[in-house]
One Martini backbone bead per residue (centre of mass of N, CA, C, O) as a GRO file, in nm:
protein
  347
    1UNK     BB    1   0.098   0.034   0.022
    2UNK     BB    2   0.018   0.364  -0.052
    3UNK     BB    3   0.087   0.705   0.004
    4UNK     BB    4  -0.072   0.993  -0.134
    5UNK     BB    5   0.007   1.335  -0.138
    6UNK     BB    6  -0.188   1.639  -0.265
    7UNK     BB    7  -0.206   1.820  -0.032
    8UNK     BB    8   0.020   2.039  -0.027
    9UNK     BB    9   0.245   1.834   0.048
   10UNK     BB   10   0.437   1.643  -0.105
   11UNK     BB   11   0.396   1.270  -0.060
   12UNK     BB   12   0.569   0.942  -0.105
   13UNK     BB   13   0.469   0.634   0.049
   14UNK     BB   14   0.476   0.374   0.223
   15UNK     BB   15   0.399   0.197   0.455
   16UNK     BB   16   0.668   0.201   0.637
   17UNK     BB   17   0.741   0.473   0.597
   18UNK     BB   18   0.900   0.524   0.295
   19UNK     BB   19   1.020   0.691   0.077
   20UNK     BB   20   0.912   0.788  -0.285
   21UNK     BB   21   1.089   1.015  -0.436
   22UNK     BB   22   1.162   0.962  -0.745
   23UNK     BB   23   0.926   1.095  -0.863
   24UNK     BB   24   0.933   1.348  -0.767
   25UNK     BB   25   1.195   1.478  -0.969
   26UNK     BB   26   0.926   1.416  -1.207
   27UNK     BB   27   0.704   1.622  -1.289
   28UNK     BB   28   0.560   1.419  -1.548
   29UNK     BB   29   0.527   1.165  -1.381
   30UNK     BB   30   0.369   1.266  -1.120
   31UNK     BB   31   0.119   1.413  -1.290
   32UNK     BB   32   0.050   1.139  -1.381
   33UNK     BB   33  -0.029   1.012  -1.083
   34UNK     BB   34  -0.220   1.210  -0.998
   35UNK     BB   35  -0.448   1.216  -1.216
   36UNK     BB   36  -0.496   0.900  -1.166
   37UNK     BB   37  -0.562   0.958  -0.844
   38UNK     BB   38  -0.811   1.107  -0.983
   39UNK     BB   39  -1.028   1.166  -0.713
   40UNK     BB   40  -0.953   0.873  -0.729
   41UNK     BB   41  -0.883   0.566  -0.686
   42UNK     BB   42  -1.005   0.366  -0.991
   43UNK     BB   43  -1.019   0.592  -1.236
   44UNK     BB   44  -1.109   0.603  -1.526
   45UNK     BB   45  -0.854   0.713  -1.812
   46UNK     BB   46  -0.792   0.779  -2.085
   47UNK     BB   47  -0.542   0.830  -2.343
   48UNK     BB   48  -0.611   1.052  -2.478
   49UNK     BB   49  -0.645   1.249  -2.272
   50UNK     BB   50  -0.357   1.211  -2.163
   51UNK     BB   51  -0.203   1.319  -2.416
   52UNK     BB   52  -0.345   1.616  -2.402
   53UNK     BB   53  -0.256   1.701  -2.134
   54UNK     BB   54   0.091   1.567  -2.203
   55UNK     BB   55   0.094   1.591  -2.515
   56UNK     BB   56  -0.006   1.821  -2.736
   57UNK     BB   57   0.284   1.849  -2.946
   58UNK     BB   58   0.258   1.585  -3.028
   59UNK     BB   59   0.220   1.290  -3.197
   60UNK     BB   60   0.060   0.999  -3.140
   61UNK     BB   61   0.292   0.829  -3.131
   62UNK     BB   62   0.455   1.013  -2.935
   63UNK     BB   63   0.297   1.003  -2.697
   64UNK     BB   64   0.241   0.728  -2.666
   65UNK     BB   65   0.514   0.658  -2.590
   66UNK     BB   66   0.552   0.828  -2.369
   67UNK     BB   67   0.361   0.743  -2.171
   68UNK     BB   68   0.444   0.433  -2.158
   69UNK     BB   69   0.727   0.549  -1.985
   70UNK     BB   70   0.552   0.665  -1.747
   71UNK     BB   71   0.438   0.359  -1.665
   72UNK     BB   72   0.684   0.241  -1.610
   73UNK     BB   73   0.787   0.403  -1.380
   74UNK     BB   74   0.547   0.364  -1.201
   75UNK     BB   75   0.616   0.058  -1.182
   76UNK     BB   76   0.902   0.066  -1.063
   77UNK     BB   77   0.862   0.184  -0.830
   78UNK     BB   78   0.534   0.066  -0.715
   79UNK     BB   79   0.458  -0.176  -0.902
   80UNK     BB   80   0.304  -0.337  -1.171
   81UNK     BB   81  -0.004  -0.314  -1.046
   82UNK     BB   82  -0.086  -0.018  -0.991
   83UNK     BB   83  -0.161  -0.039  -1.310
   84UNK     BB   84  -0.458  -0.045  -1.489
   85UNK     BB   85  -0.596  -0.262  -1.772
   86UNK     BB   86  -0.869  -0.127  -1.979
   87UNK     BB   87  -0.810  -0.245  -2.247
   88UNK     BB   88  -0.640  -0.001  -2.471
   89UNK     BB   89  -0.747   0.290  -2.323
   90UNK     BB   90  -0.777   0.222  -2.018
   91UNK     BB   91  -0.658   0.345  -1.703
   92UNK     BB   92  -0.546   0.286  -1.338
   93UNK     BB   93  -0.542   0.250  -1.017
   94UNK     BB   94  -0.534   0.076  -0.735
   95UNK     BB   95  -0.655   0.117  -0.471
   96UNK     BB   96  -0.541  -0.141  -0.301
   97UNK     BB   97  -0.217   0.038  -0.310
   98UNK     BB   98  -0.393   0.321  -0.336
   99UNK     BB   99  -0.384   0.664  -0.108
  100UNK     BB  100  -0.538   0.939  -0.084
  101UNK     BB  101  -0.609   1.256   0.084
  102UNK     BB  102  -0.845   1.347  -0.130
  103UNK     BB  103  -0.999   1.041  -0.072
  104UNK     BB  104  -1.113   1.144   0.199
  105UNK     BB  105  -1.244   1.380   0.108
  106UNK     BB  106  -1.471   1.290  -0.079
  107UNK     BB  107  -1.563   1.043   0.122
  108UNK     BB  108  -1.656   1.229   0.331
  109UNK     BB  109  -1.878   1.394   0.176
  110UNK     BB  110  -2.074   1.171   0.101
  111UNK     BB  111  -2.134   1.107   0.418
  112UNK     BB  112  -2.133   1.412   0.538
  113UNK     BB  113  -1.865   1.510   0.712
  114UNK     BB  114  -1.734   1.780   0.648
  115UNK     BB  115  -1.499   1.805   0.871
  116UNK     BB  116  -1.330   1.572   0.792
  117UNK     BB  117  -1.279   1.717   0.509
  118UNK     BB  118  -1.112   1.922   0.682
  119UNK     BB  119  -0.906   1.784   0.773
  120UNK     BB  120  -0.770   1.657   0.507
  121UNK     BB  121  -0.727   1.956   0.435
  122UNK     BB  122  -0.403   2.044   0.347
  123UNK     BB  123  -0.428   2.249   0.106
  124UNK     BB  124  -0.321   2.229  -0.232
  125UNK     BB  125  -0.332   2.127  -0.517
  126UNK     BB  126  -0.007   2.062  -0.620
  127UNK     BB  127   0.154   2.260  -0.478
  128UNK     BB  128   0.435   2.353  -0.697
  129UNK     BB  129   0.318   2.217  -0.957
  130UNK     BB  130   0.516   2.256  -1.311
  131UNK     BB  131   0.490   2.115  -1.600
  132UNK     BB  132   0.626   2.091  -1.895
  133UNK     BB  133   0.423   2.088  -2.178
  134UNK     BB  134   0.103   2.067  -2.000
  135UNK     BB  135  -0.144   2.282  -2.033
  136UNK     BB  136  -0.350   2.137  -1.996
  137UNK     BB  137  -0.355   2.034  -1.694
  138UNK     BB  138  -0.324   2.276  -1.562
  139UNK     BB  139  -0.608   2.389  -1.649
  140UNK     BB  140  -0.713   2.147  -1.469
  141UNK     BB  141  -0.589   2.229  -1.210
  142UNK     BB  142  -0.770   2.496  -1.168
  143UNK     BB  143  -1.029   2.348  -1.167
  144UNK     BB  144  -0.987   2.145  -0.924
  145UNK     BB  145  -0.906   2.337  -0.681
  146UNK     BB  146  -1.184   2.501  -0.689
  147UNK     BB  147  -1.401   2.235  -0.674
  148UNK     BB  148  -1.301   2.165  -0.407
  149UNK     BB  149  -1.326   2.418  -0.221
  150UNK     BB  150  -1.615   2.441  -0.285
  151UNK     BB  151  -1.734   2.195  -0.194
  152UNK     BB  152  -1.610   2.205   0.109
  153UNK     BB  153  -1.738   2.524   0.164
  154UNK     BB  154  -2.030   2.410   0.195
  155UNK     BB  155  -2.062   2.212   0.372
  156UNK     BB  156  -1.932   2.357   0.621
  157UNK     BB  157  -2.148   2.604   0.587
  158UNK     BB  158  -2.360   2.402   0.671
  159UNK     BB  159  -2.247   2.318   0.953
  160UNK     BB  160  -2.310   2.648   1.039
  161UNK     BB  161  -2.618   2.618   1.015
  162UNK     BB  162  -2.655   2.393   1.257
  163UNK     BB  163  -2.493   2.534   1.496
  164UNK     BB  164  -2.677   2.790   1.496
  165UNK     BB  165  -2.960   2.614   1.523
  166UNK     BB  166  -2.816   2.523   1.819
  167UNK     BB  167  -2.647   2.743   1.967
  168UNK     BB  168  -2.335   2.708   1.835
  169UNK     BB  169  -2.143   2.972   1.795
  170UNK     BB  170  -1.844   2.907   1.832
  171UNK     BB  171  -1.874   2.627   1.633
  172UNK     BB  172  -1.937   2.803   1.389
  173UNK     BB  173  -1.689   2.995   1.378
  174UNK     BB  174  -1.450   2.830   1.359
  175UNK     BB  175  -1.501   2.726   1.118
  176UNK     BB  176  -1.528   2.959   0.951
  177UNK     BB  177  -1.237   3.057   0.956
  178UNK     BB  178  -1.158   2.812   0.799
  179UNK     BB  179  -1.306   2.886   0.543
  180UNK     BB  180  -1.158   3.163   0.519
  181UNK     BB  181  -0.881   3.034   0.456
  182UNK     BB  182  -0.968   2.890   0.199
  183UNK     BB  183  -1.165   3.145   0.119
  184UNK     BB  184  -1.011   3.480   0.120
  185UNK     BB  185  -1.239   3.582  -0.141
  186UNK     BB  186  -1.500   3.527   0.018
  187UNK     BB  187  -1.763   3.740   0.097
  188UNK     BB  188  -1.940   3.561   0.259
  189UNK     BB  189  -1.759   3.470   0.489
  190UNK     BB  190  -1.716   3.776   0.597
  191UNK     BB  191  -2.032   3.787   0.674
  192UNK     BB  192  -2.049   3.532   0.875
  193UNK     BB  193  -1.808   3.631   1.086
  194UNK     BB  194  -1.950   3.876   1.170
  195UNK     BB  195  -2.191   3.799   1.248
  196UNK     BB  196  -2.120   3.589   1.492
  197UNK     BB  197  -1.984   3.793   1.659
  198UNK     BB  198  -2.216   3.927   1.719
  199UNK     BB  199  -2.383   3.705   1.860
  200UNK     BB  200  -2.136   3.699   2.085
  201UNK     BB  201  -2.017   4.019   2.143
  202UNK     BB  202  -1.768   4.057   1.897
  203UNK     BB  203  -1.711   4.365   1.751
  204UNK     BB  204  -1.465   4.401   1.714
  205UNK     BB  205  -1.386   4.154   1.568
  206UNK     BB  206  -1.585   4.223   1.333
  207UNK     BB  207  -1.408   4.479   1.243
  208UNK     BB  208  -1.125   4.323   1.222
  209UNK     BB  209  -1.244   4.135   0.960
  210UNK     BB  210  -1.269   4.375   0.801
  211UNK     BB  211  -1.023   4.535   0.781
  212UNK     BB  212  -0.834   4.278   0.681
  213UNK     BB  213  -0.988   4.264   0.418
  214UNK     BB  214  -0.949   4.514   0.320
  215UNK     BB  215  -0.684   4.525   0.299
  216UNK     BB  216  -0.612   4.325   0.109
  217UNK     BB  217  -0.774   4.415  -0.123
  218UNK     BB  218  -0.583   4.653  -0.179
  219UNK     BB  219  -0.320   4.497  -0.201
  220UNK     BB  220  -0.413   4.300  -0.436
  221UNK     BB  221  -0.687   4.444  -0.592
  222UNK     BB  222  -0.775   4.729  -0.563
  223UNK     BB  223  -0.996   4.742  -0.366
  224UNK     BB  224  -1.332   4.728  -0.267
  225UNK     BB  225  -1.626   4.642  -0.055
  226UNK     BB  226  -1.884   4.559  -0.052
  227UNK     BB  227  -2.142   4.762   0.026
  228UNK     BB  228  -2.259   4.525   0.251
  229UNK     BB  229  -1.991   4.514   0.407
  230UNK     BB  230  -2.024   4.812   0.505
  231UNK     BB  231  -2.238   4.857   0.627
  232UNK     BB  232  -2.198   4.666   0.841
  233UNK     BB  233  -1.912   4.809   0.959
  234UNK     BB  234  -2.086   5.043   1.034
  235UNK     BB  235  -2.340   4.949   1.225
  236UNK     BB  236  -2.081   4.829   1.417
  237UNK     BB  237  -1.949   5.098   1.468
  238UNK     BB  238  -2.192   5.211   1.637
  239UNK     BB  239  -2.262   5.012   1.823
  240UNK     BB  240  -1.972   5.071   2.011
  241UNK     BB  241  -2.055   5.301   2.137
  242UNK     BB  242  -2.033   5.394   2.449
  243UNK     BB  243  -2.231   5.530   2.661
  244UNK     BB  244  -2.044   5.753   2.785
  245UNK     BB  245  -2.028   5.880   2.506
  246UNK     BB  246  -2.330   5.910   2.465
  247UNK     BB  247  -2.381   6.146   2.692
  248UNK     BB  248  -2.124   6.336   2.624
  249UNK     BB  249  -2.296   6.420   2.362
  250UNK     BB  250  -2.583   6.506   2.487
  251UNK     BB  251  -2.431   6.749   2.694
  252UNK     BB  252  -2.280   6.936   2.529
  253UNK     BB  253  -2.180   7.249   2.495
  254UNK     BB  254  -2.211   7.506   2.369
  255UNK     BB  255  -2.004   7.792   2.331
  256UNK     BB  256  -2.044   8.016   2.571
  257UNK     BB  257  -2.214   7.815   2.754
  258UNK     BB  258  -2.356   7.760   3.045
  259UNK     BB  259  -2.363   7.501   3.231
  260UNK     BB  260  -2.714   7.403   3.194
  261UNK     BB  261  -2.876   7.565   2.951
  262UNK     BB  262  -2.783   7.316   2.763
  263UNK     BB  263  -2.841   7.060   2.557
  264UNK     BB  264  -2.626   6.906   2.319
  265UNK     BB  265  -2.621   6.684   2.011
  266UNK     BB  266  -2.344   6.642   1.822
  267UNK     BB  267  -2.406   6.343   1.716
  268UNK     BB  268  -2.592   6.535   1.563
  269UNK     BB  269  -2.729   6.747   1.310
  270UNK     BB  270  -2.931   6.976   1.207
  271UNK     BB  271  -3.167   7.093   1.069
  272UNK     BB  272  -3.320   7.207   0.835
  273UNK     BB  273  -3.408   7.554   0.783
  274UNK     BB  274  -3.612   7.650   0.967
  275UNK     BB  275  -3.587   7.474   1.226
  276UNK     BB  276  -3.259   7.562   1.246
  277UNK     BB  277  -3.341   7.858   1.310
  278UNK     BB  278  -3.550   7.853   1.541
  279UNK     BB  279  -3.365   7.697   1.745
  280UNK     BB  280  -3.136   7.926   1.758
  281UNK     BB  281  -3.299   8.142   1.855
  282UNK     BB  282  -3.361   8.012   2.073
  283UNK     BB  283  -3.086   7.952   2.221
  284UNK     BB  284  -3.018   8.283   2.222
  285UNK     BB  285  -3.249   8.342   2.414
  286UNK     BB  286  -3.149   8.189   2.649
  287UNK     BB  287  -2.909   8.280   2.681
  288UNK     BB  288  -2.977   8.615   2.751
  289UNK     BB  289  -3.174   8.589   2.978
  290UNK     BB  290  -2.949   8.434   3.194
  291UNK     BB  291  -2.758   8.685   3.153
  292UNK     BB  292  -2.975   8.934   3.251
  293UNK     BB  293  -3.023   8.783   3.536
  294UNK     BB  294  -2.777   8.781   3.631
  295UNK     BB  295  -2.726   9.089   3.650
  296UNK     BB  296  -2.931   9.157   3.827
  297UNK     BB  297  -2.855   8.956   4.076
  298UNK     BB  298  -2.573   9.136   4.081
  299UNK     BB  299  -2.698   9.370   4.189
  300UNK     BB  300  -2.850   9.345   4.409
  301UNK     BB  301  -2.650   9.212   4.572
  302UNK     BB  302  -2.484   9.520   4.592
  303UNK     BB  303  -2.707   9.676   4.735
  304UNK     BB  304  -2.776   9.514   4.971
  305UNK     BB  305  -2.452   9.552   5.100
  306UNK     BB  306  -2.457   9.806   5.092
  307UNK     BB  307  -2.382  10.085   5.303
  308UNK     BB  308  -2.543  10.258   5.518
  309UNK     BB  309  -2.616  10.593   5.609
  310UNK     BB  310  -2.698  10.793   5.850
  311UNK     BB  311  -2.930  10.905   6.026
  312UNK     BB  312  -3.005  11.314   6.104
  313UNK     BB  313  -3.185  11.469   6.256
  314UNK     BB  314  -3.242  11.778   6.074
  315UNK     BB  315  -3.066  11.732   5.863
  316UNK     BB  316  -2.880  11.811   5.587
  317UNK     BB  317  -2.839  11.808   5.249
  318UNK     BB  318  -2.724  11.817   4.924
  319UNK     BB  319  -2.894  11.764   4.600
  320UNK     BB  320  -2.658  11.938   4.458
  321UNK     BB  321  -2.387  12.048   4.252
  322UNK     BB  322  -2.506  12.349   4.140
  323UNK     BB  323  -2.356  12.634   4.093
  324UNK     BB  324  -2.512  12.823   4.309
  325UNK     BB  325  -2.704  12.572   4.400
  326UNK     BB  326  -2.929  12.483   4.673
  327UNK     BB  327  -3.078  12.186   4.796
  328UNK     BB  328  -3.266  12.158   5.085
  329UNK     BB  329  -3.371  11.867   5.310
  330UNK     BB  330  -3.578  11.819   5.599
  331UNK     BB  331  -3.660  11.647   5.916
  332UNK     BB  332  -3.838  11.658   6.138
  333UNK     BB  333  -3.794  11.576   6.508
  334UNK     BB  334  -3.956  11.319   6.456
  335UNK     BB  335  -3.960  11.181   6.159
  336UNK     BB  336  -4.253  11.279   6.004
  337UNK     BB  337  -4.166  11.557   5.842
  338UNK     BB  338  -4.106  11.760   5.540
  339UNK     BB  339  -3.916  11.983   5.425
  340UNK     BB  340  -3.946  12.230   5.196
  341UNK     BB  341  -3.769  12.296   4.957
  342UNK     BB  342  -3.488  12.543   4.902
  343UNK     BB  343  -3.358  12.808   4.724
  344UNK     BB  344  -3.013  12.924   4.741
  345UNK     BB  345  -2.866  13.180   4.635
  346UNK     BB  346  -2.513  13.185   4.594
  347UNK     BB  347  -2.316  13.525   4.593
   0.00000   0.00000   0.00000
């Protein structure tokens, strides 16, 4: 029994655990036993299109010549019997000698088991395997890693709609995780990670998973997140904003005005129009107003703290200062009538 690892780093060994590098050295002897054994070991595969996909550029004979070098090679390594041949187009790899993380990966999914499937995904698809002259490969290379990905990013996020409705959300967060490490290009886990959080209670980590996705987007790809994805981080972090931050808002007083004259909401502006007219015109009647009440207050209090001069019965004050004019007014000795004031004129 051979495992071969494809997923991630590529490693060939045998059952006793002993390394079988020899194909690892020959990037399309590699490339042709990786394709035979996908999806699965056991899986039936032309000869024609093994010649398309690894010698588009030779003629039939000379294929098919490469072809049977190659799969000599492969019998060398792993013996003979690794490789079975149904009638003279089809081949195969024997199942029951060779097994691979990729077909753990497949029959996980089959059997519905996601999280396993997810186990199994070690990697990219044959990650840095790019044999010359096999352009067909290549692109098939490039639609198995995505069909992979999908596949598995799917079940998962079953999975994860599974734990959300039986309320396991810490569980359901962590897979979501996995499969945004998988697909950190999906903008719909990077929304379904944010929402988990947020009804977890941790709003500032889904804001910083918002902003990571962000910075990653303009760094790689020069872009901007879906305006759906951006309204949900701006919804979050209003919602962040702390209750005393928010009330240190709303009484905030405009510059100028003694504190208690008014209470302002400076976190939204005022309406338009005559209402903002209106208000304005309040709010400067009421400046005014408190402003003329404490001076006549501090007038009285001047007044009343005043010291009174004594009177004295009898006596008289000039009431004018008027060069020449004297005008002086006194109290009879019972302190009961005023003398008629009389105009003395000084010469």
């Amino acid at each position: 029994m051979f495992e071969l690892r494809i997923l991630g780093e590529i490693r060939l060994s045998a059952s006793d655990g002993t390394d079988r590098d020899v194909l690892l050295r020959q990037p399309k002897r590699l490339a042709l036993l990786a394709y035979l054994a996908t999806p699965t070991p056991g899986t039936w595969h032309r000869r024609d299109t093994l010649l398309a996909l690894f010698w588009p550029d030779l003629d039939t004979s000379h294929a098919r010549t490469s072809l049977r070098n190659g799969i000599y090679v492969i019998r060398q390594a792993l013996g003979d019997e690794v490789v079975r041949n149904r009638g003279d187009e089809e081949i195969s790899l024997d199942p029951a000698l060779v097994r691979t993380d990729l077909s753990h990966v497949w029959e996980s999914l089959e059997h519905h088991d996601a999280e396993t499937a997810l186990d199994h995904y070690g990697g990219e698809l044959l990650r840095g395997l790019y044999p010359a002259g096999s352009e067909g490969f290549l692109r098939w290379l490039d639609l198995e890693r995505t069909r992979i990905k999908v596949a598995v990013s799917v079940a998962v996020m079953a999975s994860v709609d599974e734990h959300e409705r039986e309320g396991r959300l810490v569980e359901a967060l962590a897979l979501t995780r996995r499969v945004q490490d998988l697909q950190p290009d999906d903008e719909t886990v990077v929304r379904r990670m944010m929402t988990l959080q947020e009804a977890i209670g941790d709003r500032g980590g889904a804001l910083a998973t918002f902003e990571g996705y962000r910075g990653r987007l303009a760094q790689d790809f020069d872009a901007e997140p879906a305006a759906e994805t951006v309204a949900m981080a701006a919804r979050l972090r209003a919602a962040t904003v702390s209750p005393g931050e928010k009330t240190k808002r709303a009484i905030l007083p405009i510059a100028g005005t003694p504190v208690g004259a008014e209470a302002v909401d400076t976190a939204s502006p005022p309406p338009q129009g005559r209402v903002s007219d209106h208000s304005s015109r309040s709010r400067w009647a009421v400046v005014g107003a408190i402003l003329v009440l404490g001076m006549l207050a501090g007038a009285t209090r001047w007044i009343s703290t005043r010291p009174t001069p004594p009177l004295a019965i009898g006596a008289s004050s000039p009431l004018s200062a008027d060069d020449g004019l004297q005008v002086e007014a006194a109290l009879s000795p019972n302190g009961r009538l005023v003398r008629t004031p009389r105009e003395t004129r000084i010469t």
